[in-house]
Coordinates of C-alpha atoms and ligand atoms in Angstrom, one line a residue:
M1 CA 56.0 71.8 88.4
K2 CA 59.6 70.9 88.1
F3 CA 62.6 72.5 88.7
V4 CA 66.2 73.2 87.1
S5 CA 69.2 74.4 88.5
T6 CA 70.6 78.2 87.9
R7 CA 74.0 76.6 86.7
G8 CA 72.0 73.7 84.5
G9 CA 71.7 70.4 84.4
G10 CA 68.8 67.8 84.7
K11 CA 65.5 68.8 86.4
A12 CA 64.2 68.2 89.6
S13 CA 61.0 67.6 91.6
G14 CA 59.2 70.1 94.1
A15 CA 60.4 67.1 96.4
Q16 CA 63.7 67.1 95.7
A17 CA 64.6 70.4 95.4
I18 CA 63.9 71.3 98.6
V19 CA 65.3 68.6 100.7
E20 CA 69.0 69.0 98.4
G21 CA 68.5 72.7 99.4
L22 CA 71.6 73.5 96.0
A23 CA 71.9 71.8 93.4
A24 CA 74.5 69.2 92.9
N25 CA 76.4 71.5 90.7
G26 CA 76.2 74.3 93.5
G27 CA 73.2 76.1 91.5
L28 CA 70.1 77.0 93.0
Y29 CA 66.9 75.5 92.1
V30 CA 64.4 77.6 90.2
P31 CA 61.5 76.8 88.6
E32 CA 61.0 76.2 85.2
T33 CA 57.9 78.6 84.5
F34 CA 56.1 80.8 87.0
P35 CA 52.8 79.9 87.3
A36 CA 50.4 82.2 86.4
V37 CA 47.7 83.2 89.3
S38 CA 44.6 84.7 87.1
S39 CA 42.3 88.2 88.6
E40 CA 40.1 85.1 89.3
E41 CA 42.1 83.7 91.3
L42 CA 43.4 86.8 93.0
S43 CA 39.7 87.7 93.5
A44 CA 39.0 84.7 95.2
M45 CA 42.2 85.2 97.4
L46 CA 40.6 88.3 99.0
E47 CA 37.9 86.2 101.2
M48 CA 40.5 83.9 102.5
S49 CA 42.4 83.8 105.8
Y50 CA 46.2 83.6 105.9
P51 CA 47.5 80.3 105.9
E52 CA 44.5 79.2 103.2
R53 CA 46.3 82.2 100.5
A54 CA 49.5 80.9 102.0
A55 CA 48.7 77.1 100.6
A56 CA 47.4 78.7 97.3
V57 CA 50.6 80.4 96.4
I58 CA 53.1 78.0 97.3
G59 CA 50.6 74.9 96.3
K60 CA 51.1 76.3 92.9
Y61 CA 54.8 75.2 92.8
L62 CA 54.6 72.3 94.8
T63 CA 52.4 70.5 92.6
E64 CA 53.2 66.7 93.9
Y65 CA 52.3 68.3 97.6
D66 CA 48.8 67.2 98.5
R67 CA 47.0 70.1 98.9
A68 CA 44.8 69.7 102.2
E69 CA 47.3 68.4 104.0
L70 CA 49.8 71.5 102.5
L71 CA 46.4 73.8 104.1
R72 CA 46.7 71.9 107.6
A73 CA 50.6 72.4 107.4
C74 CA 50.4 76.0 107.0
E75 CA 47.3 76.0 109.6
A76 CA 49.5 74.7 111.9
A77 CA 52.7 76.5 111.1
Y78 CA 50.6 79.9 111.0
A79 CA 48.7 79.3 114.7
K80 CA 52.4 79.5 116.0
F81 CA 52.2 83.5 115.2
E82 CA 50.4 86.1 117.6
G83 CA 47.2 87.4 115.7
D84 CA 47.6 88.0 112.1
P85 CA 50.9 86.8 111.1
A86 CA 51.5 89.2 108.6
P87 CA 49.3 92.3 109.2
L88 CA 49.5 95.9 107.6
V89 CA 50.2 99.1 109.3
R90 CA 48.9 102.2 107.6
L91 CA 51.4 105.1 108.6
D92 CA 50.7 107.5 106.1
D93 CA 48.3 108.2 102.8
G94 CA 49.2 105.3 100.7
V95 CA 52.4 104.3 102.9
Y96 CA 52.4 100.7 104.7
M97 CA 53.9 98.5 107.1
L98 CA 54.0 94.7 106.6
E99 CA 55.4 93.3 109.8
L100 CA 57.0 90.0 109.3
W101 CA 57.6 89.9 112.8
H102 CA 54.8 88.5 114.6
G103 CA 55.8 84.8 115.0
P104 CA 58.1 83.0 117.8
T105 CA 61.3 84.4 117.2
C106 CA 60.2 88.0 116.2
A107 CA 61.7 88.2 113.0
F108 CA 60.9 87.8 109.2
K109 CA 62.7 84.4 109.0
D110 CA 59.7 82.6 110.9
M111 CA 57.0 83.3 108.1
A112 CA 59.2 80.2 106.1
L113 CA 60.8 78.8 108.5
T114 CA 57.6 77.5 110.7
L115 CA 56.1 75.8 108.0
L116 CA 60.0 74.2 106.6
P117 CA 59.9 71.5 108.4
Y118 CA 56.8 70.2 107.1
L119 CA 57.8 70.8 103.3
L120 CA 61.5 69.1 104.1
R121 CA 59.6 66.5 105.7
K122 CA 56.8 65.5 103.4
G123 CA 59.8 66.0 100.8
A124 CA 61.8 63.8 102.3
D125 CA 58.9 61.0 102.1
I126 CA 57.8 61.7 99.0
L127 CA 61.5 61.0 97.6
G128 CA 61.3 58.0 100.1
I129 CA 64.3 59.1 101.9
K130 CA 64.8 56.6 105.2
E131 CA 67.9 58.6 106.5
Q132 CA 67.9 60.7 109.1
I133 CA 68.2 64.6 107.6
L134 CA 71.6 66.9 108.8
I135 CA 70.0 70.8 108.3
L136 CA 73.5 72.5 108.4
V137 CA 72.4 76.5 108.6
A138 CA 75.0 79.7 108.4
T139 CA 73.2 82.5 110.2
S140 CA 73.8 86.4 110.0
G141 CA 71.4 85.7 113.3
D142 CA 67.4 85.7 112.6
T143 CA 67.5 82.1 110.3
G144 CA 69.6 80.5 113.3
K145 CA 66.6 80.6 115.9
A146 CA 64.3 80.6 113.7
A147 CA 65.4 77.2 112.0
L148 CA 66.6 76.1 115.7
E149 CA 62.8 77.1 116.6
G150 CA 61.0 75.4 113.8
F151 CA 62.6 71.8 113.9
K152 CA 63.4 71.5 117.6
D153 CA 62.4 68.2 118.4
A154 CA 61.3 67.3 114.9
D155 CA 61.4 63.5 114.0
G156 CA 64.6 62.1 112.1
I157 CA 65.4 65.9 111.3
K158 CA 69.1 67.2 113.2
V159 CA 69.8 70.7 113.3
M160 CA 73.4 72.4 113.5
V161 CA 73.8 76.5 113.4
F162 CA 76.6 78.3 112.7
Y163 CA 76.8 82.2 113.3
P164 CA 79.6 84.5 112.7
N165 CA 80.9 84.9 116.5
D166 CA 80.9 88.9 116.8
G167 CA 78.5 89.4 113.7
V168 CA 74.7 89.0 115.4
S169 CA 73.4 91.1 118.2
K170 CA 73.6 90.3 121.8
M171 CA 69.7 88.8 121.8
Q172 CA 70.1 86.6 119.0
K173 CA 73.1 85.2 120.3
L174 CA 71.3 84.6 123.8
Q175 CA 68.5 83.4 121.9
M176 CA 70.5 80.6 120.2
C177 CA 72.4 79.9 122.8
T178 CA 69.9 79.4 124.9
Q179 CA 68.5 76.9 122.6
E180 CA 65.8 73.7 123.9
G181 CA 65.9 70.2 122.0
D182 CA 67.7 67.2 122.0
N183 CA 68.5 67.2 118.3
V184 CA 70.0 70.8 118.1
C185 CA 73.7 72.3 118.0
V186 CA 74.7 75.8 117.5
A187 CA 78.4 76.9 117.5
A188 CA 80.6 80.8 116.9
V189 CA 82.7 80.3 113.8
R190 CA 85.5 83.1 114.1
G191 CA 85.3 85.4 110.9
N192 CA 82.4 87.1 109.4
F193 CA 78.8 85.6 108.4
D194 CA 80.3 85.2 104.7
D195 CA 83.0 82.9 106.0
C196 CA 80.4 81.1 107.6
Q197 CA 78.3 81.1 104.6
T198 CA 81.1 80.1 102.3
A199 CA 82.7 77.8 104.9
V200 CA 79.1 76.0 105.0
K201 CA 78.5 76.0 101.3
E202 CA 81.9 74.0 100.5
I203 CA 80.6 70.9 102.8
F204 CA 77.2 70.7 100.9
A205 CA 79.2 71.1 97.5
S206 CA 82.0 68.5 98.7
A207 CA 80.8 64.6 97.5
E208 CA 83.6 63.6 100.6
C209 CA 81.4 65.1 103.3
A210 CA 78.4 63.2 101.9
A211 CA 79.5 60.1 101.7
E212 CA 81.2 60.2 105.4
L213 CA 77.8 61.8 106.5
K214 CA 76.2 58.5 104.3
K215 CA 78.0 56.3 107.1
L216 CA 76.1 57.7 109.6
N217 CA 73.0 57.3 107.9
T218 CA 72.6 60.8 107.0
V219 CA 72.0 63.2 104.5
L220 CA 72.1 66.5 104.6
S221 CA 69.9 69.7 103.3
S222 CA 69.6 73.4 104.0
A223 CA 67.7 75.6 105.4
N224 CA 69.2 78.9 104.3
S225 CA 67.2 81.2 102.3
I226 CA 68.6 79.5 99.4
N227 CA 66.6 76.8 99.8
F228 CA 63.4 76.7 97.0
G229 CA 61.0 75.6 100.8
R230 CA 62.2 79.6 102.0
L231 CA 61.4 81.0 99.3
A232 CA 57.5 79.4 98.6
P233 CA 56.1 80.7 101.4
Q234 CA 57.6 84.3 101.6
I235 CA 56.2 84.9 98.1
A236 CA 52.6 84.0 99.9
Y237 CA 52.6 87.6 102.1
Y238 CA 53.4 89.9 99.0
F239 CA 49.8 88.7 97.4
S240 CA 48.6 88.9 101.1
A241 CA 49.8 92.6 102.0
Y242 CA 48.2 93.0 98.0
L243 CA 44.6 91.7 99.0
D244 CA 44.6 93.4 102.6
L245 CA 45.3 96.8 101.1
V246 CA 41.9 95.5 98.3
S247 CA 40.0 94.6 100.8
G248 CA 40.8 97.1 103.4
G249 CA 39.5 99.4 100.8
Q250 CA 43.3 101.5 99.9
I251 CA 43.5 100.5 96.4
E252 CA 41.8 99.6 93.7
M253 CA 42.5 95.6 92.7
G254 CA 44.4 95.8 89.5
Q255 CA 46.2 98.6 91.0
E256 CA 49.7 98.5 90.9
I257 CA 51.9 98.7 94.0
D258 CA 55.5 99.1 95.1
F259 CA 57.5 96.9 98.3
T260 CA 60.6 98.4 99.7
V261 CA 62.6 95.8 101.4
P262 CA 65.9 95.2 103.5
T263 CA 68.1 93.2 101.8
G264 CA 70.8 91.1 103.0
N265 CA 70.6 87.3 100.9
F266 CA 68.3 89.1 98.7
G267 CA 65.8 86.2 99.7
N268 CA 63.0 88.4 100.8
I269 CA 63.4 90.8 98.3
L270 CA 63.4 87.7 95.3
A271 CA 60.2 86.5 96.9
G272 CA 58.5 90.1 96.0
Y273 CA 60.1 89.1 92.2
Y274 CA 58.3 85.7 91.9
A275 CA 55.0 87.3 93.4
K276 CA 55.2 89.8 90.3
R277 CA 56.5 86.8 87.8
M278 CA 52.9 85.0 88.7
G279 CA 51.2 88.0 88.1
L280 CA 51.0 90.5 91.0
P281 CA 50.2 93.7 90.5
V282 CA 54.0 95.2 91.8
R283 CA 55.4 97.9 90.2
R284 CA 58.9 98.4 91.6
L285 CA 61.3 96.9 93.9
H286 CA 63.2 98.9 96.4
C287 CA 66.4 96.8 97.6
A288 CA 67.6 98.5 101.1
S289 CA 71.0 97.5 102.1
N290 CA 73.2 99.1 105.0
L291 CA 76.6 100.7 104.8
N292 CA 77.1 97.2 102.8
N293 CA 76.2 98.5 100.3
V294 CA 77.7 96.1 97.0
L295 CA 73.7 95.2 96.1
T296 CA 72.7 99.8 96.0
D297 CA 76.4 99.6 93.5
F298 CA 75.3 96.7 92.0
L299 CA 71.1 97.7 91.1
N300 CA 73.3 101.2 89.7
T301 CA 76.3 99.7 86.8
G302 CA 75.3 96.4 87.1
V303 CA 78.7 95.8 88.3
Y304 CA 79.2 93.0 91.5
D305 CA 82.4 94.2 92.9
I306 CA 83.0 92.1 96.6
H307 CA 85.8 93.9 97.0
R308 CA 85.4 96.3 99.6
E309 CA 85.6 97.5 103.1
F310 CA 83.4 95.0 105.3
Y311 CA 81.2 97.0 108.2
K312 CA 79.6 95.4 110.9
T313 CA 76.3 97.3 111.6
T314 CA 73.8 97.7 113.7
S315 CA 71.1 95.5 111.2
P316 CA 73.5 92.8 111.4
S317 CA 71.6 90.2 108.9
M318 CA 71.9 92.7 106.5
D319 CA 75.7 92.6 106.8
I320 CA 76.4 90.5 103.5
L321 CA 78.5 91.0 100.7
I322 CA 78.0 87.8 98.8
S323 CA 73.9 87.6 98.4
S324 CA 73.4 84.4 97.3
N325 CA 69.8 85.0 96.1
L326 CA 70.7 87.0 93.4
E327 CA 71.9 84.6 91.7
R328 CA 68.0 83.6 90.8
L329 CA 67.6 87.0 89.3
L330 CA 70.3 87.2 87.4
F331 CA 69.2 83.6 86.1
E332 CA 66.2 85.2 84.9
V333 CA 67.3 88.2 83.4
S334 CA 69.5 86.7 81.2
G335 CA 67.6 85.1 79.5
R336 CA 68.0 81.2 81.4
N337 CA 71.4 80.8 80.3
A338 CA 72.7 78.6 83.1
A339 CA 76.3 78.3 81.6
L340 CA 76.9 82.8 81.6
T341 CA 74.8 82.4 85.1
A342 CA 78.0 80.2 86.7
Q343 CA 80.5 81.9 84.9
R344 CA 79.6 84.6 86.7
M345 CA 79.3 82.8 90.1
A346 CA 83.0 81.3 89.3
E347 CA 83.9 84.8 88.4
L348 CA 83.0 86.1 91.9
K349 CA 84.9 83.5 93.5
T350 CA 88.4 83.6 92.0
N351 CA 88.1 87.7 90.9
L352 CA 85.9 88.9 93.6
K353 CA 83.5 91.0 90.8
Y354 CA 81.6 90.2 87.8
K355 CA 79.5 92.3 85.8
I356 CA 76.2 92.2 83.7
T357 CA 75.6 93.1 80.0
A358 CA 74.0 97.1 80.1
A359 CA 70.7 94.9 78.6
E360 CA 70.4 92.7 81.4
L361 CA 71.2 95.9 83.5
E362 CA 67.9 98.1 81.7
E363 CA 65.8 94.4 82.0
I364 CA 66.5 94.3 86.6
K365 CA 66.3 98.4 86.1
K366 CA 62.2 97.9 84.8
T367 CA 61.8 96.9 88.4
F368 CA 64.4 96.9 91.0
D369 CA 66.3 100.4 92.0
G370 CA 68.8 100.1 94.8
G371 CA 69.3 102.6 98.1
F372 CA 71.6 102.7 100.9
A373 CA 71.4 103.4 105.1
S374 CA 74.0 104.6 107.1
E375 CA 74.1 104.2 110.5
E376 CA 72.8 107.8 111.1
T377 CA 70.6 108.1 108.7
S378 CA 68.8 104.7 109.2
V379 CA 68.8 106.3 113.4
E380 CA 67.2 109.3 111.3
A381 CA 64.4 108.0 109.5
M382 CA 63.8 105.9 112.9
Y383 CA 63.4 108.9 114.7
G384 CA 61.4 111.0 112.4
V385 CA 58.7 108.4 112.3
F386 CA 58.5 107.8 116.0
E387 CA 58.7 111.7 116.2
D388 CA 55.7 111.7 113.6
V389 CA 53.5 109.2 113.5
G390 CA 54.9 107.2 117.2
Y391 CA 55.5 104.1 115.0
T392 CA 59.1 102.0 116.4
M393 CA 60.8 100.2 114.0
D394 CA 63.7 97.6 113.6
P395 CA 67.0 98.8 112.8
H396 CA 66.7 96.7 109.5
T397 CA 63.3 98.1 108.5
G398 CA 65.0 101.4 109.7
C399 CA 67.4 101.3 106.9
A400 CA 64.4 100.5 104.4
M401 CA 62.5 103.3 106.1
K402 CA 65.8 105.5 105.0
V403 CA 65.1 104.3 101.5
A404 CA 61.7 104.9 101.3
L405 CA 61.8 108.4 102.6
D406 CA 64.7 109.2 99.7
W407 CA 62.4 107.6 97.1
F408 CA 59.8 109.6 98.3
E409 CA 61.5 112.8 98.3
K410 CA 63.1 112.0 94.3
N411 CA 59.9 111.1 93.7
K412 CA 57.1 113.7 95.0
K413 CA 54.6 113.7 92.3
D414 CA 54.2 109.3 92.4
K415 CA 51.2 108.7 94.0
T416 CA 51.7 104.6 94.2
P417 CA 50.8 103.0 96.9
M418 CA 54.4 101.6 98.9
V419 CA 54.8 99.3 101.5
I420 CA 57.7 99.0 103.1
V421 CA 58.3 95.3 104.6
S422 CA 59.3 95.4 108.4
T423 CA 61.5 92.2 109.2
A424 CA 62.3 92.5 113.2
N425 CA 59.9 93.0 116.3
P426 CA 62.2 96.1 117.4
Y427 CA 63.0 94.4 120.8
K428 CA 65.2 92.5 119.7
F429 CA 67.6 95.1 118.9
P430 CA 66.6 97.1 121.7
Q431 CA 69.7 99.2 122.8
D432 CA 69.9 100.7 119.8
V433 CA 66.2 101.2 119.1
L434 CA 66.0 103.2 122.4
Y435 CA 69.0 105.1 121.1
A436 CA 67.3 106.1 117.7
V437 CA 63.7 107.3 119.3
T438 CA 65.4 108.4 122.9
G439 CA 69.3 109.7 122.3
N440 CA 69.7 107.3 125.7
D441 CA 72.6 104.3 125.7
V442 CA 71.9 101.6 128.0
K443 CA 74.5 99.0 128.3
D444 CA 72.4 96.0 129.1
S445 CA 69.8 94.4 127.1
F446 CA 66.8 93.5 129.4
K447 CA 67.4 97.3 131.0
G448 CA 67.2 98.4 127.5
I449 CA 64.0 96.5 126.9
K450 CA 62.5 98.4 129.7
R451 CA 63.2 102.1 128.6
L452 CA 61.9 100.9 125.3
H453 CA 58.8 100.0 126.7
A454 CA 58.7 103.1 128.8
A455 CA 59.3 105.2 125.6
T456 CA 56.8 103.7 123.4
A457 CA 54.2 101.2 125.7
M458 CA 54.3 98.8 122.5
A459 CA 53.7 95.4 124.5
V460 CA 57.3 93.7 125.3
P461 CA 57.0 89.9 123.8
K462 CA 57.4 87.3 126.1
R463 CA 59.7 84.8 124.6
L464 CA 62.3 87.5 124.8
L465 CA 61.8 88.6 128.0
A466 CA 62.2 85.1 129.1
L467 CA 65.9 84.7 127.8
R468 CA 67.0 86.5 130.5
D469 CA 67.0 83.2 132.7
K470 CA 67.3 80.2 130.3
P471 CA 70.6 78.9 130.7
V472 CA 73.4 79.1 127.9
R473 CA 73.5 75.8 126.5
F474 CA 76.3 76.0 123.7
S475 CA 79.0 78.6 124.2
K476 CA 81.5 77.1 121.2
V477 CA 84.0 79.2 118.9
C478 CA 85.5 77.0 115.5
D479 CA 87.3 78.1 112.7
P480 CA 86.2 78.1 109.5
K481 CA 88.3 75.3 108.1
K482 CA 87.0 72.8 111.0
L483 CA 83.4 73.2 110.3
F484 CA 83.1 69.2 108.8
A485 CA 84.7 68.0 111.7
E486 CA 82.1 69.4 114.2
V487 CA 79.6 68.3 112.4
L488 CA 80.8 64.9 112.4
E489 CA 81.1 65.4 116.6
F490 CA 77.3 66.5 116.8
I491 CA 76.1 63.7 114.4
K492 CA 78.5 60.6 116.4
G493 CA 77.3 62.0 119.6
Ligands
LIG501 C1 67.1 87.7 107.4 C2 67.1 89.6 108.0 C3 67.0 90.8 106.7 C4 67.3 90.3 105.1 O1 66.8 89.2 104.2 P1 67.1 88.6 103.3 O2 66.1 87.7 102.2 O3 68.4 87.8 103.4 O4 66.9 89.4 102.0 C5 66.2 91.9 106.9 N1 65.9 92.0 108.3 C6 66.0 91.3 109.1 C7 65.3 91.6 110.1 C8 66.1 90.0 108.4 O5 66.0 89.1 110.1

């Protein structure tokens, strides 16, 4: 399987797509075609374990990776999870939660970032790269910690994480700033996530930066969700959820289902689209946003317009205006028109907006629709479900719940099973979840954990409790214009 950039140019191998992260012309790597999964193959996957399913799906794209080795890597990655890596919980008739937060950092980013170190190191070996690899990450909260945890003490790899100073939750900040490992560095950036992501993208796009790093025997790579190595493992859980519904007798093989996905950078939901393109019987994908509802508007109007107020919400991993992975969907619905995709991305940069054609919008609407939750309506959804069935969810999942409930309300006759993707452990946001389910406010996160436990009786992840006593290793705050200087300082040691 070869890969092409959404902005044109030559082909790349899977290893190259993963090691480079972003194509040299600023485009995102996409597979040349979508590999099909036949109904026989799907049936054969019913009996498989999660790592076997993941290796089967990922192996369809990364054809140069040795299949047996890939399977061993998947087994090792998902052994870091507590129990089933992607369990389904039935809430009601035809309504299920897909819990993707049983990994080391309690958020869905672990689904890909526990495996990415292998995909990257192996990719570098395949390409014969001798330099050390520097993983540069811009995070809205959860990616940073998952990358640090995934890559800590990995041979020949260094990790540097930048997060928006006031744009992450206290728990997320603590998780990152107490990170152990000799090859890691964490710094806060003045500004919001988009400022942070833009500054990091500029380093990736700069030939001068690459040349400077080369002198230090270092090549850059990305663990952000634009890296195909993040996307591929995420496709697997859409398959796995479907197969679990079949083997649990909840649906018939071949029956179509819907997913609702809490969305920020459009990575998670795009993986669902890839699963559909591979032949998984997915009917609709409901894109759930928070108050930063640029995607909701785009899916309704075909205009992507970031000239708007930016809100800091209780679902910080969705506080994003520039959803990078949307570029991959635009590329598909434009008939894989790289020049047009590049033009739109340039327009976004200069005019802060672009518009797609009516035909393209219609094509997108065949699969996608969008909705959003305000701070109040997500809390109402979280409270309502907790009251009704005793299920506790985090604020990101709360946004998805609100959007799914709106869909049910407007489509009462529609009996298509719905899977709501649950992206973080509620204890990662203890104060906000406590407020949603009990109406009580507490000042301290750890007090929030205690009270939330008393209210819900849900098990508290030991890794989160342990943060209270860990020393803070990183406390620097830097200017978004000076990130590369920070990078050089870290590399020089
Ligand atoms: C990253 C994240 C999201 C958004 O996922 P995207 O792939 O960026 O759309 C939603 N919820 C949580 C908890 C996350 O960590």
